[in-house]
PDB file of C-alpha atoms and ligand atoms in Angstrom:
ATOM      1  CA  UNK A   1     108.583  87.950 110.938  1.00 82.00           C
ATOM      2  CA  UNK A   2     106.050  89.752 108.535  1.00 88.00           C
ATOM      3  CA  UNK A   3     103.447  88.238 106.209  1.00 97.00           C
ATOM      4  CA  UNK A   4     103.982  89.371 102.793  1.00 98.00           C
ATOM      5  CA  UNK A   5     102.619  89.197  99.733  1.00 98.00           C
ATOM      6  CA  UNK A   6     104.973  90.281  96.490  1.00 98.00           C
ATOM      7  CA  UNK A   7     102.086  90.497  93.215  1.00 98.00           C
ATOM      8  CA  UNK A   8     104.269  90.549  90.481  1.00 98.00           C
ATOM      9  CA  UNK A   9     106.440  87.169  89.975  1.00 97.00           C
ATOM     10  CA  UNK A  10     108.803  88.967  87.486  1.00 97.00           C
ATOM     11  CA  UNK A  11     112.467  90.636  87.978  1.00 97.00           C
ATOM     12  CA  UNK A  12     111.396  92.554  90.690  1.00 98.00           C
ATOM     13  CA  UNK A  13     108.728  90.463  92.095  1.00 98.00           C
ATOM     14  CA  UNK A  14     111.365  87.605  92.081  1.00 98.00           C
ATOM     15  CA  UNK A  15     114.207  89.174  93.539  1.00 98.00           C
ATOM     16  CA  UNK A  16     112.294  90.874  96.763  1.00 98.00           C
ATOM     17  CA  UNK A  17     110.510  87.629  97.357  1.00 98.00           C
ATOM     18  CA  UNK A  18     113.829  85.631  97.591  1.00 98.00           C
ATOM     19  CA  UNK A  19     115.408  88.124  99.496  1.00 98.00           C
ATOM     20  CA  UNK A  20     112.442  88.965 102.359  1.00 98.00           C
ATOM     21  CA  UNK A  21     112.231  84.832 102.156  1.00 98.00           C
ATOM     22  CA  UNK A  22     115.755  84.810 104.020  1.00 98.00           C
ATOM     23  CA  UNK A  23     115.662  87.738 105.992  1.00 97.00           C
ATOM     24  CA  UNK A  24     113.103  85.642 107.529  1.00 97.00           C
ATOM     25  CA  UNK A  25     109.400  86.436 106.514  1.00 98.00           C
ATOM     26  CA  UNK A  26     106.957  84.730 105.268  1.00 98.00           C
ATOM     27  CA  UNK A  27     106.388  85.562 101.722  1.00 98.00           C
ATOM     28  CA  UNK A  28     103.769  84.866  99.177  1.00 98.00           C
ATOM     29  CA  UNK A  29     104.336  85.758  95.471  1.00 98.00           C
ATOM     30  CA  UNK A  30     101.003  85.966  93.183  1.00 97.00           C
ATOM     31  CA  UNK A  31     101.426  85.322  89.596  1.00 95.00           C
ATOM     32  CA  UNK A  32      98.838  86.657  87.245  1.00 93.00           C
ATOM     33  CA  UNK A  33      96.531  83.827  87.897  1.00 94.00           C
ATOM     34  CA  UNK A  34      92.710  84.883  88.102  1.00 91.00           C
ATOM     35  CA  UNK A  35      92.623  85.443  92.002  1.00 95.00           C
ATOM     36  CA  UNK A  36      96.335  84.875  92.778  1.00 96.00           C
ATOM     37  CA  UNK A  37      96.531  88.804  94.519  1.00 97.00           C
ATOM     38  CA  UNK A  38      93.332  88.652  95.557  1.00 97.00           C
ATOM     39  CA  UNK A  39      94.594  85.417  97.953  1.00 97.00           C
ATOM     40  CA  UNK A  40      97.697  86.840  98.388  1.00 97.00           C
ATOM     41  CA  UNK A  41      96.899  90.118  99.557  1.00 97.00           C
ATOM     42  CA  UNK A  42      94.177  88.967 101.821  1.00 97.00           C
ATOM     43  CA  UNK A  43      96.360  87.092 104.342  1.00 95.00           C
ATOM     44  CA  UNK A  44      99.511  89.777 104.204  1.00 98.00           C
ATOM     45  CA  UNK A  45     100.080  92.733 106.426  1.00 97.00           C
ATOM     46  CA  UNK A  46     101.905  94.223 104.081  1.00 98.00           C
ATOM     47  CA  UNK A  47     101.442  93.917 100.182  1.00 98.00           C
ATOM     48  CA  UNK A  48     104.041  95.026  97.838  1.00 98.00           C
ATOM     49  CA  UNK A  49     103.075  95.852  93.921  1.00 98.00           C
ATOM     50  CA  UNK A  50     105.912  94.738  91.843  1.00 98.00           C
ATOM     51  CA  UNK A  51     103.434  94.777  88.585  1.00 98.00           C
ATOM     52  CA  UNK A  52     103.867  97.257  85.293  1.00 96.00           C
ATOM     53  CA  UNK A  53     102.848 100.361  86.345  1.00 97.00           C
ATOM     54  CA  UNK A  54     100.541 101.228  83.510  1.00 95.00           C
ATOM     55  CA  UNK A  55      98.021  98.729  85.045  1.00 96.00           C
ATOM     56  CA  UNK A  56      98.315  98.946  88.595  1.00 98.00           C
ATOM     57  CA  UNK A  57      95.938 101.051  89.515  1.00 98.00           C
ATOM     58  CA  UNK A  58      92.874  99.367  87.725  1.00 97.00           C
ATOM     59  CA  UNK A  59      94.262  95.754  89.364  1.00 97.00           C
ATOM     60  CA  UNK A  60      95.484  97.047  92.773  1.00 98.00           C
ATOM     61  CA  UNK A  61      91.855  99.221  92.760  1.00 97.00           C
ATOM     62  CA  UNK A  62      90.066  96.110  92.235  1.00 97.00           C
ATOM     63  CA  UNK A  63      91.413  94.803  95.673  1.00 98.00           C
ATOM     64  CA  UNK A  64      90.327  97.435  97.742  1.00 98.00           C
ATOM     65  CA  UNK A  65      88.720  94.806 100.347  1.00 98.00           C
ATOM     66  CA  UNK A  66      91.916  92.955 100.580  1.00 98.00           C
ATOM     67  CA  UNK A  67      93.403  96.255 100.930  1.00 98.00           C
ATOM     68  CA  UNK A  68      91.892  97.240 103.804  1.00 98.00           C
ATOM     69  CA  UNK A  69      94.032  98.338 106.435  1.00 97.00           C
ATOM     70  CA  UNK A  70      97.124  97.276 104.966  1.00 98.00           C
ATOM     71  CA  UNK A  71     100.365  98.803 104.150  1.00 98.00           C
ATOM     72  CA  UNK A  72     101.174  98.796  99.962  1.00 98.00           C
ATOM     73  CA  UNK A  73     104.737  99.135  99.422  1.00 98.00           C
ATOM     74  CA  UNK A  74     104.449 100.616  95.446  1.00 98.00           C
ATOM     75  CA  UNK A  75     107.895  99.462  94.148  1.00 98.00           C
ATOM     76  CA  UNK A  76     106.833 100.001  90.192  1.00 98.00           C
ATOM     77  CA  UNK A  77     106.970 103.219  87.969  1.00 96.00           C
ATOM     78  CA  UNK A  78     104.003 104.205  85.482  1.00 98.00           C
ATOM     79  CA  UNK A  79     105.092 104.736  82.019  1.00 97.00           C
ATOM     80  CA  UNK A  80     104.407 104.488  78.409  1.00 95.00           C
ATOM     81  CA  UNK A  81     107.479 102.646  76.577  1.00 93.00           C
ATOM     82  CA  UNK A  82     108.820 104.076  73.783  1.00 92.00           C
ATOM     83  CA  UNK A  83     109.512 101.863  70.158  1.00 93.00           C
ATOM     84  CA  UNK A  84     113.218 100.768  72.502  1.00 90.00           C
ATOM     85  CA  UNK A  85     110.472  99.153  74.973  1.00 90.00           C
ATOM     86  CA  UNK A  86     112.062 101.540  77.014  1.00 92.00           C
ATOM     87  CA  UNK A  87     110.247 104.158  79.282  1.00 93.00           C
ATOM     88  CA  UNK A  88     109.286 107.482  77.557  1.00 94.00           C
ATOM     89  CA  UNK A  89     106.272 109.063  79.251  1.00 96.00           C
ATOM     90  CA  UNK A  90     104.734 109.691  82.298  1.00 98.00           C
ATOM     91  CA  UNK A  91     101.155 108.210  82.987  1.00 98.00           C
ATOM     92  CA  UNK A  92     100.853 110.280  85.650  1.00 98.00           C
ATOM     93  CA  UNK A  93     102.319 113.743  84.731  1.00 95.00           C
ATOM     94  CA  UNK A  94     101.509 116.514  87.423  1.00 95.00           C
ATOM     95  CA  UNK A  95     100.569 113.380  89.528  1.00 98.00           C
ATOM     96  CA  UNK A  96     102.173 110.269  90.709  1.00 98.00           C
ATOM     97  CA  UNK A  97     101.026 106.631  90.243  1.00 98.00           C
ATOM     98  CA  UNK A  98     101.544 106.494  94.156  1.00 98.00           C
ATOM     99  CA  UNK A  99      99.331 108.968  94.660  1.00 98.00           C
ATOM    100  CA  UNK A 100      96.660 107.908  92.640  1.00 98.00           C
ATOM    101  CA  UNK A 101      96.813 104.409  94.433  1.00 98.00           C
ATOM    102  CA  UNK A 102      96.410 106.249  97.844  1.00 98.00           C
ATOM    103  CA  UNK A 103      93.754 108.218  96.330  1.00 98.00           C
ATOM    104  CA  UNK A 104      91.745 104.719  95.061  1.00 98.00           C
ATOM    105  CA  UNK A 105      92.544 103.224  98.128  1.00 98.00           C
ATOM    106  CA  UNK A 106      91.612 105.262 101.353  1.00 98.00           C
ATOM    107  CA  UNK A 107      91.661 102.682 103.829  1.00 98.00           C
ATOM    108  CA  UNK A 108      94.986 101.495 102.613  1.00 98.00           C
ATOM    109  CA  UNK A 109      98.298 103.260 103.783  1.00 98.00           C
ATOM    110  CA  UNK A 110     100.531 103.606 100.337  1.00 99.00           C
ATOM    111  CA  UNK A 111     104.472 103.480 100.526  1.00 99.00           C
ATOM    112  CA  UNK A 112     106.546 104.699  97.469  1.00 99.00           C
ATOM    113  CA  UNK A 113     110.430 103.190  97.372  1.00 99.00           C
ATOM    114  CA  UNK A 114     112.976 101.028  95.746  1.00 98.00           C
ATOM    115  CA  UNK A 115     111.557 102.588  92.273  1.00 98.00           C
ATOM    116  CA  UNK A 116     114.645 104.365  91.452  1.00 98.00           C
ATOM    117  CA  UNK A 117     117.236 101.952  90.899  1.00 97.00           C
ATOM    118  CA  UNK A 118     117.340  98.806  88.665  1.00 96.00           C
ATOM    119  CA  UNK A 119     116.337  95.711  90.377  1.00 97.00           C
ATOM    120  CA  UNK A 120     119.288  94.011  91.917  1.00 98.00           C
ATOM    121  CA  UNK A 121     120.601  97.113  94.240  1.00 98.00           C
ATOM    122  CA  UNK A 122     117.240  96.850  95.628  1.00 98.00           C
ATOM    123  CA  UNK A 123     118.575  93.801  97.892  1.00 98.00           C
ATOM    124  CA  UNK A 124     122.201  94.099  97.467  1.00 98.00           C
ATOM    125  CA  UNK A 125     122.928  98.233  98.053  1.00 97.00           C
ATOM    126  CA  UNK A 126     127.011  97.870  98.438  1.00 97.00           C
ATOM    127  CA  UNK A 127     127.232  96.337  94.724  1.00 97.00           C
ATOM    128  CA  UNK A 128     127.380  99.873  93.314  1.00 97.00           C
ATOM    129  CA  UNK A 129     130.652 102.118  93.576  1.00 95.00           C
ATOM    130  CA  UNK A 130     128.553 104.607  95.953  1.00 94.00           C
ATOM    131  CA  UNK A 131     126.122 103.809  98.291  1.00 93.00           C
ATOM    132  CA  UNK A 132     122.448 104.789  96.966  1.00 96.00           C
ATOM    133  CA  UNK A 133     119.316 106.520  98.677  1.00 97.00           C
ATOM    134  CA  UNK A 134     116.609 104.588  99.153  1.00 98.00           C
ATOM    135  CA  UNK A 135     113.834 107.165  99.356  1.00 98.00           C
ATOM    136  CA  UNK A 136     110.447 106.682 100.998  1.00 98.00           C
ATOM    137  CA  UNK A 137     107.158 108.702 100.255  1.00 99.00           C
ATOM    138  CA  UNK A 138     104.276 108.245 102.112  1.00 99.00           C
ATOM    139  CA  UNK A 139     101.327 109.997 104.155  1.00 98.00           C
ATOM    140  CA  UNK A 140     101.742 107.361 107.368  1.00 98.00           C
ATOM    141  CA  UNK A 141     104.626 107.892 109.635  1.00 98.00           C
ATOM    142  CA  UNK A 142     103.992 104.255 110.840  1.00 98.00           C
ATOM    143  CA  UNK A 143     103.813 102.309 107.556  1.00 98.00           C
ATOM    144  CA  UNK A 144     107.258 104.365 106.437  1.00 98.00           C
ATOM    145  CA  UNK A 145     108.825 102.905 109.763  1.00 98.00           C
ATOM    146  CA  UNK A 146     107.585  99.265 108.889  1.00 98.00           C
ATOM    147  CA  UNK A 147     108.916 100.136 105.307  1.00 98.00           C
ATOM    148  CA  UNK A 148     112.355 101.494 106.886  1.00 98.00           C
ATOM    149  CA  UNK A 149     112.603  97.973 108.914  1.00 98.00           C
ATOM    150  CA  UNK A 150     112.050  95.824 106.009  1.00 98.00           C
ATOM    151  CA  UNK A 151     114.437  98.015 104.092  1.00 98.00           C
ATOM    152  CA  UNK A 152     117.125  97.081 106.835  1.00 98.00           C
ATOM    153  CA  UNK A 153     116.035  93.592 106.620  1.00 98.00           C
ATOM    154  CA  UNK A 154     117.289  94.102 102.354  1.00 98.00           C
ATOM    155  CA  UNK A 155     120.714  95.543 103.683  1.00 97.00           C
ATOM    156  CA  UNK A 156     120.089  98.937 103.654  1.00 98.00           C
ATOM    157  CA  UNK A 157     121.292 101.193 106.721  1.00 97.00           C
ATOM    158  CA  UNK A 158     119.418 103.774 108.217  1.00 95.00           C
ATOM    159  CA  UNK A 159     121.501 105.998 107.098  1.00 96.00           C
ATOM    160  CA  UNK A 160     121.027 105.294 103.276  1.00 97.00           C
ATOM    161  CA  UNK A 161     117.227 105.715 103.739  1.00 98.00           C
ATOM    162  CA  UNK A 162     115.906 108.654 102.794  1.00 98.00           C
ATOM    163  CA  UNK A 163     112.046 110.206 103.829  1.00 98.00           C
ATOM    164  CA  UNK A 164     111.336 112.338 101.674  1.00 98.00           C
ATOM    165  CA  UNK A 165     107.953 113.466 103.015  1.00 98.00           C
ATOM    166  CA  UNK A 166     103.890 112.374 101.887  1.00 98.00           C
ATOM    167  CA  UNK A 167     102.715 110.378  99.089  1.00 98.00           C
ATOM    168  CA  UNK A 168     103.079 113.472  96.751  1.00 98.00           C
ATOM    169  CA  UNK A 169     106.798 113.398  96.961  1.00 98.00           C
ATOM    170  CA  UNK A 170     106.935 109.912  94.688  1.00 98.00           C
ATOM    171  CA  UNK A 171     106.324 112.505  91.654  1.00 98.00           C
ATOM    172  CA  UNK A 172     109.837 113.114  91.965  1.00 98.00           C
ATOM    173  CA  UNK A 173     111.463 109.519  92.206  1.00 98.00           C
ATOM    174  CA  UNK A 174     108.961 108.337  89.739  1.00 98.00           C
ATOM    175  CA  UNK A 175     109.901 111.250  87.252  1.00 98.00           C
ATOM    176  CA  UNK A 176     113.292 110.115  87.967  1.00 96.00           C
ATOM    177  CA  UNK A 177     112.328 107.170  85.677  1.00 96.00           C
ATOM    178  CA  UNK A 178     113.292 109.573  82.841  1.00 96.00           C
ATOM    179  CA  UNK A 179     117.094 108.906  83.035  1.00 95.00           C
ATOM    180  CA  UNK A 180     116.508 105.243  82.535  1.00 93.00           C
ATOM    181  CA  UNK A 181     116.578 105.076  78.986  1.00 93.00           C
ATOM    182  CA  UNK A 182     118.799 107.143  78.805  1.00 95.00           C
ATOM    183  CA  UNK A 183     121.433 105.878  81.438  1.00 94.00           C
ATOM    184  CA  UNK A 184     120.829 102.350  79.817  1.00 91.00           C
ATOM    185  CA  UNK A 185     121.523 103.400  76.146  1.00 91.00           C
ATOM    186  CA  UNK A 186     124.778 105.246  77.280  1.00 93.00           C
ATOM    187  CA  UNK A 187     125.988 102.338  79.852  1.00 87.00           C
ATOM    188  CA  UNK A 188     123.798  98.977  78.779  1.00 87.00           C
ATOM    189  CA  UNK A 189     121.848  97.108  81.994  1.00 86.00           C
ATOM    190  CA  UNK A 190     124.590  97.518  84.038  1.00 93.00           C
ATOM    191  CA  UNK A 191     123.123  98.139  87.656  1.00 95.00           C
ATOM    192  CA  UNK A 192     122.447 101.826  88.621  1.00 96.00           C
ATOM    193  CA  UNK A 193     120.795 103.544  90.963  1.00 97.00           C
ATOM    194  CA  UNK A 194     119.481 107.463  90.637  1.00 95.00           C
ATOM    195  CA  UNK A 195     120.614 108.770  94.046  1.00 95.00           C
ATOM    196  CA  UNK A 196     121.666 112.659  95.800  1.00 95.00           C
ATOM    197  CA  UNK A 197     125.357 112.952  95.797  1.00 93.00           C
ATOM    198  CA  UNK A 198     125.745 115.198  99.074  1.00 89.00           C
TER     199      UNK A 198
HETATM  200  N1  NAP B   1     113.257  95.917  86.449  1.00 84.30           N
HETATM  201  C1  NAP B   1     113.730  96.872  87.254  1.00 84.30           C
HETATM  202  O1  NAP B   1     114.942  96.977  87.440  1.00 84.30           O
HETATM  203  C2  NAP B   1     112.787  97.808  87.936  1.00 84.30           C
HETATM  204  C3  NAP B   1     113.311  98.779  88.791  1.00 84.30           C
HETATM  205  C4  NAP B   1     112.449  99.623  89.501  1.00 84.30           C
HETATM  206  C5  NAP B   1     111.088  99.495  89.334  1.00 84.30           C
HETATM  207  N2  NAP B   1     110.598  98.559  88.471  1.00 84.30           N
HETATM  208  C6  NAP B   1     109.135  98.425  88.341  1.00 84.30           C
HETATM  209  O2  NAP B   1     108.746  97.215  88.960  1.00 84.30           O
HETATM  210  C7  NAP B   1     107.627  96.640  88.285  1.00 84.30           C
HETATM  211  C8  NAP B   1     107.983  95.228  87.832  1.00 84.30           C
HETATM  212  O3  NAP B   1     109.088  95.294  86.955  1.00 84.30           O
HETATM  213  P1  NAP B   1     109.822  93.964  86.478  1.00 84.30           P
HETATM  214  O4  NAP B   1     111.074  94.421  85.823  1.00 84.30           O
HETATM  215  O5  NAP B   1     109.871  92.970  87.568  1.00 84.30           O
HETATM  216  O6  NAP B   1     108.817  93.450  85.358  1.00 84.30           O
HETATM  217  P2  NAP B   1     108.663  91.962  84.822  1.00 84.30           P
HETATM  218  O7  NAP B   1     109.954  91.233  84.988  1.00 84.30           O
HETATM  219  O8  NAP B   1     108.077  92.106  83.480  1.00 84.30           O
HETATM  220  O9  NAP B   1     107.604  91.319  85.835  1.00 84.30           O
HETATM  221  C9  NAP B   1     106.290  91.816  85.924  1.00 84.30           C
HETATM  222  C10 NAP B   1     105.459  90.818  86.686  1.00 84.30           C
HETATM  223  O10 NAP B   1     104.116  91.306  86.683  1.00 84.30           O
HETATM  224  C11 NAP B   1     103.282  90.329  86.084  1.00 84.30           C
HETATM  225  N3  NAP B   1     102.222  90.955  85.272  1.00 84.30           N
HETATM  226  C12 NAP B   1     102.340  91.570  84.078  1.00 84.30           C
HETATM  227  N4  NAP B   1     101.161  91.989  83.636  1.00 84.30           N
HETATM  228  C13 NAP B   1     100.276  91.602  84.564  1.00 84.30           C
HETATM  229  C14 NAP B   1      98.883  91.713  84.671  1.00 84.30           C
HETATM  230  N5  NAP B   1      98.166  92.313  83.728  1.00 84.30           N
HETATM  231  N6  NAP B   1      98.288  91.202  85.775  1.00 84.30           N
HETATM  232  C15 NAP B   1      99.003  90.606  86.731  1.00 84.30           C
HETATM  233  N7  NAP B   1     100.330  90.453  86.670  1.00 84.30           N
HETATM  234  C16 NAP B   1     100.948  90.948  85.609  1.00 84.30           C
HETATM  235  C17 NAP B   1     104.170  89.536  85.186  1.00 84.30           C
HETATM  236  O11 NAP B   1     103.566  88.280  84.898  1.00 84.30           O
HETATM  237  P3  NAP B   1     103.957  87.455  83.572  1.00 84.30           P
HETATM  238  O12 NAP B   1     105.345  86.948  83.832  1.00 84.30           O
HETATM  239  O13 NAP B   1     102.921  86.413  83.505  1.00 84.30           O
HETATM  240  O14 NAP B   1     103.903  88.448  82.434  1.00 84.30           O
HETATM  241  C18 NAP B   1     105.409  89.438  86.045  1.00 84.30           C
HETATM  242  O15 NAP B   1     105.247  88.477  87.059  1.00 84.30           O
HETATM  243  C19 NAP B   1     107.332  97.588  87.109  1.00 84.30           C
HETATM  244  O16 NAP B   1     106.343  98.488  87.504  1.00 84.30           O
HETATM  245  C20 NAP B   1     108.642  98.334  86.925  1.00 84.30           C
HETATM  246  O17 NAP B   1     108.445  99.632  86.388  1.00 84.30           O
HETATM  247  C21 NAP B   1     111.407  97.727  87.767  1.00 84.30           C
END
């Protein structure tokens, strides 16, 4: 059993928290109340940002003491939305947001995943046709193992987990946001996942 705290009470937010809730942890979800992650994050060992992208490194900056020493399990992507509302640019081009997070926060060990598919094959990996990756990025073999357990505890197997090296890797699975309008305006919300056929 792991303390958790899940800032971001949305789609995402939701969905995790409900599902980590019955694998057994103990799981506290801040809303945007004034002080919610700030409480949250302070009593969780790990801390996992399911918050727009676009401000999550000004709000997850601001909780650098809470921070300390904990693992942040950076589930969101960083884009500017096009008229659609759907993703169109990079915040971070030539950078990551995961990167800049790790950057902000030193003392804090930063763990990219989950970003690349939409929100319910993040807990349920067998609803697609073909099994997804899960991919990890991350500078801290440790935190990626305690990331790799709690993606087991979700229902993915080892085997579907994929490392693919330090924090400067999540350039590539957040870039990968770039199908997602596209994949959505060819095949509606219907649940995908961007994933390496091998
Ligand atoms: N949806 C997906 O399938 C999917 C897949 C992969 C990654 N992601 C990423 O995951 C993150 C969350 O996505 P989502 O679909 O769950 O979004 P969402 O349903 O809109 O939920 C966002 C959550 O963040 C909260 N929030 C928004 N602005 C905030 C602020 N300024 N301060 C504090 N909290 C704030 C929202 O609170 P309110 O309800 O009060 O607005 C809500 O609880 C995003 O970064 C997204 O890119 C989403």
């Amino acid at each position: 059993m792991t303390t958790i705290a899940v800032l971001g009470n949305g789609r995402v937010g939701g969905n995790l928290a409900t599902a980590l809730t019955r694998a057994g942890h103990e799981v506290t979800v801040a809303d945007r109340t004034p002080g919610a992650a700030a409480d949250a994050a302070r009593t969780a060992r790990i801390v996992i940002n399911a918050t727009p992208g676009a401000g999550s490194l000004d709000r997850l900056g601001a909780l650098r003491e809470e921070l300390h020493d904990k693992i942040l399990v950076d589930v969101s992507n960083a884009t500017v939305d096009g008229p659609d509302g759907l993703p169109a640019h990079l915040i971070y081009p030539g950078s990551s947001l995961a990167e800049q997070l790790q950057e902000a926060l030193p003392a804090t060990r930063v763990v990219k995943t989950l970003n690349t598919m939409l929100f319910p094959v993040m807990t349920a990996p067998t609803m697609l046709d073909q099994v997804p990756d899960a991919f990890l990025s991350g500078d801290d073999p440790q935190a990626k193992q305690t990331v790799r357990d709690l993606l087991v505890d979700l229902g993915w197997r080892k085997e579907w987990i994929t490392d693919l090296g330090g924090i400067q890797t999540a350039r590539a699975t957040e870039a990968a946001i770039l199908f997602v309008p596209h994949v959505i305006r060819s095949g509606g919300f219907a649940p995908f996942a961007v994933s390496i056929a091998r």
